[in-house]
Amino acid sequence: MVFLRRAVTVFTKKQKGGLNMKKRNITAILTIILVLAMTGSAFAVDPEVAQANADKFGMWTIIPPLVAIVLAFVTKNVVLSLFIGVFSGTFMIGLNGSNIIMAIFNGFMMIIDQVLGSLSDSWNAGIILQCLTIGGLIALVSKMGGAKAVAESLAKKAKSPTSAQLITWALGMLVFFDDYANSLIVGPIMRPVADKMRISREKLAFVIDATAAPISGIALISTWVGYELSLIKEAYDGIGQSVNAYGIFVQTIPYRFYNILILLFIMFTAVMLKEFGPMYKAEKRARETGKLLPDGAKPMVSDETTELEPKAGIKLSIWNAIIPIGVLIGSAFVGFYYNGYLALSPEMQAAVMEKPFSFIAIRETFGASDASIVLFQAALIGSIVAMAMGLKQKIFSLSEAIDTWVHGMKSLVITGVILLLAWSLSGVIKELGTAKFLVSILSGSIPKFLLPTIIFILGSIISFATGTSYGTMGILMPLTIPLAYAISPENSYVVMSAGAVLTGAIFGDHCSPISDTTILSSMGSACDHLEHTRTQMVYALTVAGISIVFGYIPAGLGVPMVIVMPVSIIATGLTVFFLGKSVKDFELQTGEITEEKVI
């Protein structure tokens, strides 16, 4: 969910039996497109044109997002689905004053205009650049052995099933910057520890999977942030509001119920040592018999995990991770302050200088900053520091460092492809006036308190079917914010609806058997993929239900978040306590796990 190689890697894995993911070397092509696009201008939509199209096409304006959704269900390929969704929209626009043949030609040419227009926008270009650069930094840190050193130091503290699960959980929280890296780093490191503690491979895979996308999706700095910010900004532009996307993103975090509750759910099950559903049977089997997987299971392992392995022969050091990632985070916070300060009015700058470290000063500077630029700069600085450290320690030469960095960037190229298609679909939807049409027919028919719940469920269904949260976010966000704003222009209500899109997409992706993070979690933990999906789904559905009943419905009714969030957390803990069955009695004090006991 990484980086959203999503649909393409998932589709490839299905075709190849789930064991190999081909990464296409199209960095050069993307770079050429980027240079060409910078010479153009961002694609803009005239509100009058959008309203005229909405009046002319009526319900047909929902065809582009509908086509994208339906094809995603059928093909399980979000790239193809988004492309055809965009083309269906440009074809309709091309029908204005043209015959069908010319509409097809004009529609195809318009796709190119939409893609170039999206990429020529400085914000969008910055988002892609920061995603690619963070990918390069992750590759450097991994090759230097930093991530593995941190993981191994934590693994030494695991003395029981509870501590092993909590350390796996904590490590997953620490690898917050990307869910792909999370699955491939945490799994191989913690697997021997979990095996020793007789933790089933199904439970290990669940802990890894549930601390991948859920934490990356709400982390203040990650490979997800740029994409989420771009969708928020574009959607608010659709209702004529220029907002600080990063500020809105931070405001959505309290409404990301599933992300928060699933992370706490893991902790509750580990501390109480209680399980229910298929997971209880899996844990009971592992504790009693030492069989980490059921008879006949087929552990999913892949050579892909070696891509994040440190270079052979180097001395592992946690500082090879702490320093570069620390520089990334520190540079980002300094950058938010400085970039935001320069964007403030002279009067506000003077006020900030009077108390430069006050809450108001930080709020105003961070709120006015351009996250797309700042995160790119921070990732670049972090990458330079990582290269310098690698050179000083003679881990690699300058040429090898650059090659590693570029290799990490290449793994994120598909993210750029999906970003461009999602932006293009958003642009087509705007020009067709889809949101205006939906607002006109739905603003008076959906109860205010139910909209966030409906959005969460719809996002879950789409994401589950496609195996990608990115594509789901790109489809729903440009429709949700205008609709929520029309129903209630209150900022908190619109923000809550945006949060429902983001967390609903993650929930569906978390459950989906064709999601790349689900597959990679099975790989990293060497778990049978179907067993992982089967045991995890009961837990995911339980937390989703709590998110709706104790989260979105009361929040939609206007209950303050200071009440809603604690009640939701308590409900999660009580669910584990009352539904769960203890596995403490099945812990064995002696006996080692042998290879023949794995399956």
Coordinates of C-alpha atoms in Angstrom, one line a residue:
M1 CA 0.0 0.0 0.0
V2 CA 4.6 0.6 -1.6
F3 CA 4.2 2.1 -2.2
L4 CA 1.4 1.6 -4.6
R5 CA 2.9 -0.4 -7.0
R6 CA -0.5 -1.5 -5.9
A7 CA -2.6 -2.7 -8.8
V8 CA 0.2 -3.5 -11.2
T9 CA 2.3 -5.6 -8.8
V10 CA -0.8 -7.4 -7.4
F11 CA -2.0 -8.3 -10.9
T12 CA 1.4 -9.5 -11.8
K13 CA 1.7 -11.6 -8.7
K14 CA -1.6 -13.2 -9.4
Q15 CA -0.5 -14.1 -12.9
K16 CA 2.9 -15.4 -11.7
G17 CA 1.6 -17.4 -8.7
G18 CA 2.3 -14.7 -6.2
L19 CA 6.0 -15.3 -6.0
N20 CA 7.6 -12.7 -8.2
M21 CA 6.9 -9.0 -8.8
K22 CA 8.3 -7.5 -11.9
K23 CA 9.4 -3.9 -11.7
R24 CA 9.5 -2.1 -15.0
N25 CA 12.3 0.3 -15.6
I26 CA 10.4 3.3 -16.9
T27 CA 12.1 5.9 -14.8
A28 CA 13.6 7.5 -17.9
I29 CA 10.2 7.7 -19.6
L30 CA 8.7 9.4 -16.5
T31 CA 11.6 11.8 -16.3
I32 CA 11.1 12.8 -20.0
I33 CA 7.3 13.3 -19.4
L34 CA 8.1 15.4 -16.3
V35 CA 10.5 17.7 -18.3
L36 CA 8.0 18.1 -21.1
A37 CA 5.1 18.7 -18.7
M38 CA 7.0 21.5 -16.9
T39 CA 6.8 23.5 -20.1
G40 CA 3.0 23.4 -20.0
S41 CA 0.3 24.8 -17.7
A42 CA -1.9 23.1 -15.2
F43 CA -5.3 22.0 -16.5
A44 CA -8.0 24.3 -15.2
V45 CA -11.7 23.9 -15.3
D46 CA -14.2 26.7 -15.9
P47 CA -17.1 26.4 -13.4
E48 CA -19.5 27.6 -16.0
V49 CA -18.4 24.8 -18.4
A50 CA -18.7 22.3 -15.6
Q51 CA -22.3 23.5 -14.8
A52 CA -23.2 23.4 -18.5
N53 CA -21.9 19.8 -18.8
A54 CA -23.8 18.8 -15.7
D55 CA -27.0 20.2 -17.1
K56 CA -26.4 18.6 -20.5
F57 CA -25.3 15.1 -19.5
G58 CA -27.2 14.8 -16.3
M59 CA -26.8 11.3 -14.8
W60 CA -24.4 10.4 -17.5
T61 CA -21.8 12.5 -15.7
I62 CA -21.3 9.6 -13.2
I63 CA -20.1 7.3 -16.0
P64 CA -16.3 8.0 -15.5
P65 CA -16.2 7.1 -11.8
L66 CA -18.7 4.3 -12.3
V67 CA -16.7 2.8 -15.1
A68 CA -13.5 3.0 -13.0
I69 CA -15.3 1.3 -10.1
V70 CA -17.0 -1.5 -12.2
L71 CA -13.8 -2.3 -14.1
A72 CA -11.8 -2.4 -10.9
F73 CA -14.2 -5.1 -9.7
V74 CA -13.9 -7.0 -13.0
T75 CA -10.2 -6.6 -13.9
K76 CA -8.7 -6.1 -10.4
N77 CA -6.4 -3.7 -12.2
V78 CA -6.6 -0.2 -11.0
V79 CA -4.4 1.3 -13.7
L80 CA -6.5 0.0 -16.6
S81 CA -9.7 0.9 -14.7
L82 CA -8.6 4.5 -14.1
F83 CA -7.4 4.9 -17.7
I84 CA -10.7 3.7 -19.2
G85 CA -12.6 5.8 -16.6
V86 CA -10.7 8.9 -17.8
F87 CA -11.3 8.0 -21.4
S88 CA -15.0 7.5 -20.9
G89 CA -15.1 11.1 -19.6
T90 CA -13.0 12.7 -22.2
F91 CA -15.1 10.8 -24.9
M92 CA -18.2 12.4 -23.5
I93 CA -16.6 15.9 -23.5
G94 CA -15.4 15.2 -27.0
L95 CA -19.0 14.7 -28.2
N96 CA -19.6 18.4 -27.8
G97 CA -20.0 19.5 -31.5
S98 CA -18.4 16.3 -32.9
N99 CA -19.4 12.9 -34.3
I100 CA -18.5 9.6 -32.6
I101 CA -15.3 9.1 -34.6
M102 CA -14.0 12.5 -33.8
A103 CA -15.1 12.1 -30.2
I104 CA -12.9 9.0 -29.8
F105 CA -9.9 10.8 -31.3
N106 CA -10.5 13.9 -29.3
G107 CA -11.1 11.9 -26.2
F108 CA -7.8 10.1 -26.5
M109 CA -5.9 13.3 -27.2
M110 CA -7.6 14.9 -24.2
I111 CA -6.3 12.2 -21.9
I112 CA -2.8 13.3 -22.9
D113 CA -3.7 16.9 -22.1
Q114 CA -5.1 15.9 -18.7
V115 CA -2.0 13.9 -17.8
L116 CA 0.4 16.6 -18.9
G117 CA -1.8 19.3 -17.2
S118 CA -1.8 17.3 -14.0
L119 CA 2.0 16.9 -14.0
S120 CA 2.7 20.5 -15.0
D121 CA 1.2 21.7 -11.8
S122 CA 4.0 22.5 -9.4
W123 CA 2.2 20.9 -6.4
N124 CA 1.6 17.6 -8.2
A125 CA 5.2 17.5 -9.5
G126 CA 6.5 18.1 -6.0
I127 CA 4.3 15.3 -4.7
I128 CA 5.8 12.8 -7.2
L129 CA 9.3 13.9 -6.6
Q130 CA 9.0 13.6 -2.8
C131 CA 7.5 10.1 -3.2
L132 CA 10.4 9.0 -5.4
T133 CA 13.0 10.6 -3.2
I134 CA 11.6 8.9 0.0
G135 CA 11.8 5.6 -1.9
G136 CA 15.4 6.2 -2.6
L137 CA 16.1 7.1 1.0
I138 CA 14.4 3.9 2.2
A139 CA 16.6 1.8 -0.1
L140 CA 19.8 3.5 1.2
V141 CA 18.8 2.9 4.9
S142 CA 18.0 -0.7 4.2
K143 CA 21.2 -1.4 2.2
M144 CA 23.2 0.2 5.1
G145 CA 21.6 -2.3 7.5
G146 CA 20.0 0.4 9.6
A147 CA 16.5 -1.0 9.5
K148 CA 17.6 -4.5 10.2
A149 CA 19.8 -3.3 13.1
V150 CA 16.9 -1.5 14.8
A151 CA 14.7 -4.6 14.3
E152 CA 17.3 -7.0 15.7
S153 CA 17.9 -4.8 18.8
L154 CA 14.1 -4.9 19.5
A155 CA 13.9 -8.6 18.8
K156 CA 16.4 -9.4 21.6
K157 CA 13.8 -8.0 24.1
A158 CA 11.1 -10.5 23.2
K159 CA 10.9 -13.1 26.1
S160 CA 7.2 -14.2 25.8
P161 CA 4.3 -14.3 23.3
T162 CA 3.1 -11.0 24.7
S163 CA 6.4 -9.2 24.4
A164 CA 7.1 -10.7 21.0
Q165 CA 3.8 -9.4 19.6
L166 CA 4.2 -6.0 21.3
I167 CA 7.7 -5.7 19.8
T168 CA 6.5 -6.6 16.4
W169 CA 3.7 -4.0 16.8
A170 CA 6.2 -1.4 18.0
L171 CA 8.5 -2.1 15.1
G172 CA 5.7 -1.8 12.7
M173 CA 4.9 1.6 14.2
L174 CA 8.5 2.7 13.9
V175 CA 8.6 1.7 10.2
F176 CA 5.8 4.3 9.7
F177 CA 7.1 5.8 6.5
D178 CA 6.0 3.1 4.1
D179 CA 3.8 0.0 4.3
Y180 CA 5.7 -1.9 1.7
A181 CA 9.0 -1.5 3.6
N182 CA 7.1 -2.3 6.8
S183 CA 5.9 -5.7 5.5
L184 CA 9.3 -6.7 4.1
I185 CA 11.4 -5.5 7.0
V186 CA 9.4 -6.4 10.0
G187 CA 8.3 -9.9 8.8
P188 CA 11.7 -11.5 8.1
I189 CA 13.2 -10.0 11.3
M190 CA 10.5 -11.0 13.8
R191 CA 9.6 -14.3 12.2
P192 CA 12.3 -16.3 14.1
V193 CA 11.4 -14.6 17.4
A194 CA 7.7 -15.3 16.9
D195 CA 8.4 -19.0 15.9
K196 CA 10.4 -19.4 19.2
M197 CA 7.5 -18.1 21.2
R198 CA 5.1 -20.4 19.3
I199 CA 3.1 -17.6 17.8
S200 CA 1.2 -18.8 14.7
R201 CA 2.3 -17.5 11.4
E202 CA -1.3 -16.3 10.9
K203 CA -1.1 -14.0 13.9
L204 CA 2.3 -12.8 12.9
A205 CA 1.0 -11.9 9.4
F206 CA -1.9 -10.1 10.9
V207 CA 0.2 -8.0 13.2
I208 CA 2.5 -7.1 10.3
D209 CA -0.3 -6.3 7.9
A210 CA -2.3 -4.3 10.5
T211 CA 0.7 -2.1 11.3
A212 CA 1.5 -1.4 7.6
A213 CA -1.1 0.7 5.8
P214 CA -2.9 1.8 8.9
I215 CA 0.1 3.6 10.4
S216 CA 1.5 4.8 7.1
G217 CA -1.9 6.3 6.2
I218 CA -1.9 8.6 9.3
A219 CA 1.8 9.2 9.7
L220 CA 2.7 12.9 9.4
I221 CA 5.6 12.0 7.1
S222 CA 5.3 8.9 4.8
T223 CA 5.1 7.9 1.2
W224 CA 1.3 8.2 1.6
V225 CA 1.1 11.8 2.7
G226 CA 1.8 13.4 -0.6
Y227 CA -0.9 11.5 -2.4
E228 CA -3.5 12.1 0.4
L229 CA -2.6 15.8 0.4
S230 CA -3.0 16.1 -3.4
L231 CA -6.5 14.5 -3.3
I232 CA -7.6 16.8 -0.5
K233 CA -6.3 19.9 -2.3
E234 CA -7.9 19.0 -5.6
A235 CA -11.3 18.2 -3.9
Y236 CA -11.4 21.5 -2.0
D237 CA -10.5 23.3 -5.2
G238 CA -13.6 21.7 -6.6
I239 CA -15.8 23.7 -4.2
G240 CA -13.9 26.9 -4.7
Q241 CA -11.8 26.8 -1.5
S242 CA -8.1 27.2 -1.3
V243 CA -7.0 25.4 1.8
N244 CA -3.8 24.2 3.4
A245 CA -4.0 20.5 2.5
Y246 CA -1.6 19.5 5.2
G247 CA -3.6 21.2 7.8
I248 CA -6.8 19.4 6.6
F249 CA -4.9 16.1 6.6
V250 CA -3.9 16.6 10.2
Q251 CA -7.5 17.4 11.1
T252 CA -8.7 14.1 9.5
I253 CA -6.6 12.0 11.8
P254 CA -9.0 11.9 14.8
Y255 CA -11.7 10.7 12.3
R256 CA -9.6 7.8 11.0
F257 CA -11.3 5.4 13.3
Y258 CA -10.3 2.2 11.6
N259 CA -6.6 3.1 11.4
I260 CA -6.4 4.0 15.1
L261 CA -8.6 1.2 16.5
I262 CA -6.9 -1.6 14.5
L263 CA -3.6 -0.6 15.9
L264 CA -5.0 -0.6 19.4
F265 CA -6.8 -3.9 18.7
I266 CA -3.4 -5.6 18.1
M267 CA -2.1 -4.3 21.5
F268 CA -5.2 -5.5 23.3
T269 CA -5.0 -9.1 21.9
A270 CA -1.3 -9.2 22.8
V271 CA -1.6 -8.0 26.3
M272 CA -4.7 -10.0 27.2
L273 CA -3.5 -13.0 25.2
K274 CA -7.1 -13.5 24.0
E275 CA -8.2 -14.4 20.4
F276 CA -11.5 -15.3 18.7
G277 CA -12.7 -16.7 15.5
P278 CA -10.2 -18.5 13.2
M279 CA -7.3 -16.8 14.9
Y280 CA -8.0 -18.5 18.2
K281 CA -7.8 -21.9 16.5
A282 CA -4.5 -20.9 14.8
E283 CA -3.0 -19.7 18.1
K284 CA -4.2 -22.8 20.0
R285 CA -2.7 -25.1 17.4
A286 CA 0.7 -23.3 17.5
R287 CA 0.9 -23.3 21.3
E288 CA -0.3 -26.9 21.8
T289 CA 1.4 -28.7 18.9
G290 CA 4.2 -26.3 17.8
K291 CA 2.7 -26.3 14.3
L292 CA 3.0 -22.7 13.1
L293 CA 0.7 -23.4 10.1
P294 CA -2.0 -26.0 9.6
D295 CA -1.4 -29.3 7.7
G296 CA -1.2 -28.8 4.0
A297 CA -0.5 -25.0 4.2
K298 CA 1.7 -23.5 1.6
P299 CA 3.9 -20.7 3.2
M300 CA 4.3 -17.8 0.8
V301 CA 8.0 -16.8 0.6
S302 CA 9.7 -14.7 -2.0
D303 CA 13.1 -13.5 -3.0
E304 CA 11.6 -10.0 -3.1
T305 CA 12.5 -9.7 0.6
T306 CA 16.2 -9.8 -0.3
E307 CA 15.9 -6.4 -2.0
L308 CA 15.8 -4.7 1.4
E309 CA 18.5 -6.8 2.9
P310 CA 21.7 -5.0 4.0
K311 CA 24.9 -5.3 2.0
A312 CA 26.8 -8.4 2.8
G313 CA 29.6 -8.1 5.3
I314 CA 28.8 -4.8 6.8
K315 CA 28.5 -4.1 10.6
L316 CA 24.9 -3.4 11.5
S317 CA 24.3 -0.2 13.4
I318 CA 21.0 1.4 14.5
W319 CA 22.4 4.8 13.8
N320 CA 22.4 4.0 10.0
A321 CA 18.6 4.2 10.4
I322 CA 18.1 6.7 13.2
I323 CA 20.3 9.5 11.7
P324 CA 19.0 9.5 8.1
I325 CA 15.3 9.1 9.2
G326 CA 15.9 11.7 12.0
V327 CA 17.3 14.1 9.5
L328 CA 14.3 13.6 7.2
I329 CA 11.9 14.3 10.1
G330 CA 13.9 17.2 11.5
S331 CA 14.4 18.8 8.1
A332 CA 10.7 18.4 7.4
F333 CA 9.7 20.2 10.6
V334 CA 12.2 23.0 10.1
G335 CA 11.1 23.2 6.4
F336 CA 7.4 23.5 7.4
Y337 CA 8.3 26.4 9.7
Y338 CA 10.6 28.2 7.3
N339 CA 8.5 27.7 4.2
G340 CA 5.3 28.6 6.0
Y341 CA 7.0 31.7 7.4
L342 CA 7.9 33.0 4.0
A343 CA 4.3 32.5 2.8
L344 CA 2.8 34.6 5.6
S345 CA 1.9 38.3 5.3
P346 CA 4.4 40.8 6.7
E347 CA 2.1 41.5 9.6
M348 CA 1.8 37.8 10.5
Q349 CA 5.6 37.4 10.1
A350 CA 6.2 40.1 12.6
A351 CA 3.7 38.5 15.0
V352 CA 5.5 35.2 14.6
M353 CA 8.9 36.7 15.3
E354 CA 7.7 38.1 18.6
K355 CA 7.1 34.5 19.9
P356 CA 8.7 32.3 17.3
F357 CA 8.2 29.0 19.3
S358 CA 4.6 29.6 20.5
F359 CA 1.8 27.3 19.5
I360 CA 0.3 30.1 17.4
A361 CA 3.6 30.7 15.5
I362 CA 4.0 26.9 14.8
R363 CA 0.3 26.6 13.8
E364 CA 0.4 29.5 11.4
T365 CA 3.8 28.6 9.8
F366 CA 3.0 25.0 9.4
G367 CA -0.5 25.8 8.1
A368 CA 0.9 28.1 5.4
S369 CA 3.7 25.8 4.2
D370 CA 3.8 23.9 0.9
A371 CA 4.2 20.3 2.0
S372 CA 5.0 19.1 -1.5
I373 CA 8.2 21.2 -1.6
V374 CA 9.1 20.7 2.1
L375 CA 8.9 16.9 2.0
F376 CA 10.8 16.7 -1.2
Q377 CA 13.6 18.9 0.3
A378 CA 13.6 16.9 3.5
A379 CA 13.8 13.6 1.7
L380 CA 16.6 14.9 -0.5
I381 CA 18.6 16.1 2.6
G382 CA 18.0 12.8 4.3
S383 CA 19.2 10.9 1.2
I384 CA 22.4 13.0 1.0
V385 CA 23.1 12.3 4.7
A386 CA 22.6 8.6 4.2
M387 CA 24.9 8.5 1.2
A388 CA 27.6 10.4 3.2
M389 CA 27.3 8.0 6.0
G390 CA 27.6 5.0 3.7
L391 CA 30.6 6.5 2.0
K392 CA 32.3 7.3 5.3
Q393 CA 31.8 3.7 6.6
K394 CA 32.9 2.4 3.2
I395 CA 29.6 0.4 2.8
F396 CA 29.5 1.4 -0.8
S397 CA 31.1 3.7 -3.3
L398 CA 29.5 6.9 -4.6
S399 CA 28.4 5.2 -7.7
E400 CA 26.9 2.3 -5.7
A401 CA 25.1 4.7 -3.4
I402 CA 23.5 6.6 -6.3
D403 CA 22.5 3.3 -8.0
T404 CA 20.9 2.1 -4.8
W405 CA 19.0 5.4 -4.4
V406 CA 17.8 5.3 -8.0
H407 CA 16.7 1.7 -7.5
G408 CA 14.6 2.7 -4.6
M409 CA 13.1 5.5 -6.7
K410 CA 12.3 3.1 -9.5
S411 CA 10.2 1.0 -7.2
L412 CA 7.8 4.0 -6.8
V413 CA 7.4 4.8 -10.4
I414 CA 4.1 3.0 -10.6
T415 CA 2.9 5.3 -7.8
G416 CA 3.5 8.2 -10.2
V417 CA 1.4 6.4 -12.9
I418 CA -1.5 5.9 -10.5
L419 CA -1.2 9.5 -9.2
L420 CA -1.4 10.9 -12.8
L421 CA -4.4 8.8 -13.7
A422 CA -6.2 9.7 -10.4
W423 CA -5.5 13.4 -11.0
S424 CA -6.7 13.0 -14.6
L425 CA -9.9 11.3 -13.5
S426 CA -10.5 14.1 -11.0
G427 CA -10.0 16.7 -13.7
V428 CA -12.5 14.9 -16.0
I429 CA -15.0 14.6 -13.2
K430 CA -14.7 18.3 -12.5
E431 CA -15.1 19.3 -16.2
L432 CA -18.2 17.1 -16.6
G433 CA -19.7 18.5 -13.5
T434 CA -20.2 15.1 -11.8
A435 CA -20.0 16.5 -8.3
K436 CA -22.4 19.3 -9.2
F437 CA -24.9 16.8 -10.5
L438 CA -24.6 14.5 -7.5
V439 CA -24.9 17.4 -5.1
S440 CA -28.1 18.5 -6.9
I441 CA -29.8 15.2 -6.5
L442 CA -28.3 13.9 -3.2
S443 CA -27.9 16.9 -1.0
G444 CA -31.4 16.7 0.2
S445 CA -31.9 12.9 0.3
I446 CA -29.0 11.6 2.5
P447 CA -29.4 12.1 6.2
K448 CA -26.5 14.2 7.4
F449 CA -25.4 11.8 10.1
L450 CA -25.2 8.8 7.7
L451 CA -23.0 10.3 5.0
P452 CA -19.6 9.5 6.6
T453 CA -20.8 5.9 7.3
I454 CA -22.0 5.5 3.7
I455 CA -18.7 6.9 2.4
F456 CA -16.7 4.5 4.7
I457 CA -18.6 1.5 3.5
L458 CA -18.4 2.4 -0.2
G459 CA -14.7 3.1 0.1
S460 CA -14.3 -0.3 1.8
I461 CA -16.1 -2.2 -0.9
I462 CA -14.2 -0.5 -3.8
S463 CA -10.9 -1.0 -2.1
F464 CA -11.6 -4.6 -1.2
A465 CA -12.5 -5.3 -4.9
T466 CA -9.5 -3.6 -6.4
G467 CA -6.9 -4.4 -3.8
T468 CA -5.7 -0.7 -3.7
S469 CA -6.5 2.1 -1.4
Y470 CA -4.8 4.7 -3.6
G471 CA -7.2 4.2 -6.5
T472 CA -10.2 4.2 -4.2
M473 CA -9.2 7.5 -2.7
G474 CA -8.7 8.9 -6.1
I475 CA -12.2 7.9 -7.2
L476 CA -14.1 9.0 -4.1
M477 CA -12.4 12.1 -2.8
P478 CA -13.4 14.5 -5.6
L479 CA -17.0 13.3 -5.1
T480 CA -17.1 13.3 -1.3
I481 CA -16.0 16.7 -0.4
P482 CA -18.4 18.6 -2.7
L483 CA -21.2 16.4 -1.5
A484 CA -20.4 16.8 2.2
Y485 CA -20.0 20.5 1.8
A486 CA -23.4 20.8 0.1
I487 CA -25.1 18.8 2.9
S488 CA -23.3 20.7 5.6
P489 CA -20.6 23.4 5.1
E490 CA -19.3 22.9 8.6
N491 CA -15.5 22.4 8.4
S492 CA -15.6 19.5 10.9
Y493 CA -18.3 17.7 8.9
V494 CA -16.4 18.0 5.6
V495 CA -13.1 16.9 7.3
M496 CA -14.9 13.9 8.9
S497 CA -16.2 12.8 5.4
A498 CA -12.7 13.2 3.9
G499 CA -11.4 11.0 6.8
A500 CA -14.0 8.4 6.0
V501 CA -12.7 8.2 2.4
L502 CA -9.1 7.7 3.5
T503 CA -9.8 5.2 6.3
G504 CA -12.5 3.2 4.4
A505 CA -10.0 2.7 1.5
I506 CA -7.4 1.4 4.0
F507 CA -9.9 -1.0 5.6
G508 CA -10.9 -2.5 2.3
D509 CA -7.3 -2.8 1.2
H510 CA -6.4 -4.4 4.5
C511 CA -9.0 -7.2 4.0
S512 CA -8.5 -7.7 0.3
P513 CA -6.7 -10.9 -0.7
I514 CA -5.3 -9.2 -3.8
S515 CA -3.9 -6.2 -2.0
D516 CA -0.1 -6.0 -2.3
T517 CA 0.4 -5.4 1.4
T518 CA -1.7 -8.4 2.2
I519 CA 0.4 -10.5 -0.1
L520 CA 3.7 -9.0 1.1
S521 CA 2.6 -9.6 4.8
S522 CA 2.1 -13.3 3.9
M523 CA 5.5 -13.3 2.2
G524 CA 7.3 -11.5 5.1
S525 CA 5.8 -13.8 7.7
A526 CA 6.1 -17.0 5.5
C527 CA 2.4 -17.6 6.0
D528 CA -0.1 -19.3 3.7
H529 CA -1.8 -16.4 2.0
L530 CA -5.3 -17.8 2.1
E531 CA -4.9 -18.6 5.8
H532 CA -3.7 -15.1 6.5
T533 CA -6.6 -13.6 4.6
R534 CA -9.2 -15.9 6.3
T535 CA -8.0 -15.3 9.8
Q536 CA -7.4 -11.6 9.4
M537 CA -10.8 -10.8 7.9
V538 CA -12.8 -11.6 11.0
Y539 CA -10.6 -9.2 13.0
A540 CA -10.7 -6.4 10.4
L541 CA -14.5 -6.7 10.0
T542 CA -14.9 -6.5 13.8
V543 CA -12.9 -3.3 14.1
A544 CA -14.7 -1.8 11.1
G545 CA -18.0 -2.5 12.8
I546 CA -16.8 -0.7 15.9
S547 CA -15.6 2.2 13.8
I548 CA -19.1 2.6 12.4
V549 CA -21.2 2.0 15.5
F550 CA -19.0 3.8 18.0
G551 CA -17.3 6.2 15.6
Y552 CA -18.9 7.5 12.5
I553 CA -22.5 7.3 13.5
P554 CA -22.2 9.2 16.8
A555 CA -19.6 11.6 15.3
G556 CA -22.1 12.3 12.4
L557 CA -24.8 13.0 15.1
G558 CA -22.6 15.7 16.5
V559 CA -21.2 13.9 19.6
P560 CA -17.8 15.6 20.5
M561 CA -14.7 13.7 19.6
V562 CA -13.5 13.9 23.2
I563 CA -16.3 11.4 23.9
V564 CA -16.4 9.5 20.6
M565 CA -12.8 8.4 20.5
P566 CA -12.4 7.2 24.1
V567 CA -15.7 5.3 23.9
S568 CA -14.5 3.7 20.6
I569 CA -11.2 2.6 22.2
I570 CA -13.0 1.2 25.3
A571 CA -15.4 -0.7 23.0
T572 CA -12.5 -2.2 21.1
G573 CA -10.9 -3.4 24.4
L574 CA -14.1 -4.8 25.7
T575 CA -14.7 -6.7 22.4
V576 CA -11.4 -8.5 22.8
F577 CA -12.1 -9.2 26.5
F578 CA -15.6 -10.6 26.1
L579 CA -15.3 -12.3 22.7
G580 CA -11.8 -13.5 23.0
K581 CA -10.7 -16.8 24.5
S582 CA -7.5 -17.0 26.5
V583 CA -4.5 -18.7 24.9
K584 CA -2.4 -18.5 28.1
D585 CA -3.2 -22.1 29.1
F586 CA -1.7 -23.3 25.8
E587 CA 1.8 -21.8 26.4
L588 CA 4.4 -24.4 26.7
Q589 CA 7.5 -23.9 28.8
T590 CA 9.8 -26.3 27.0
G591 CA 10.4 -27.5 23.5
E592 CA 11.8 -25.8 20.5
I593 CA 10.1 -25.3 17.2
T594 CA 11.6 -27.4 14.5
E595 CA 11.4 -27.0 10.8
E596 CA 9.1 -30.1 10.4
K597 CA 6.7 -28.5 12.9
V598 CA 6.2 -25.3 10.8
I599 CA 3.5 -27.0 8.6

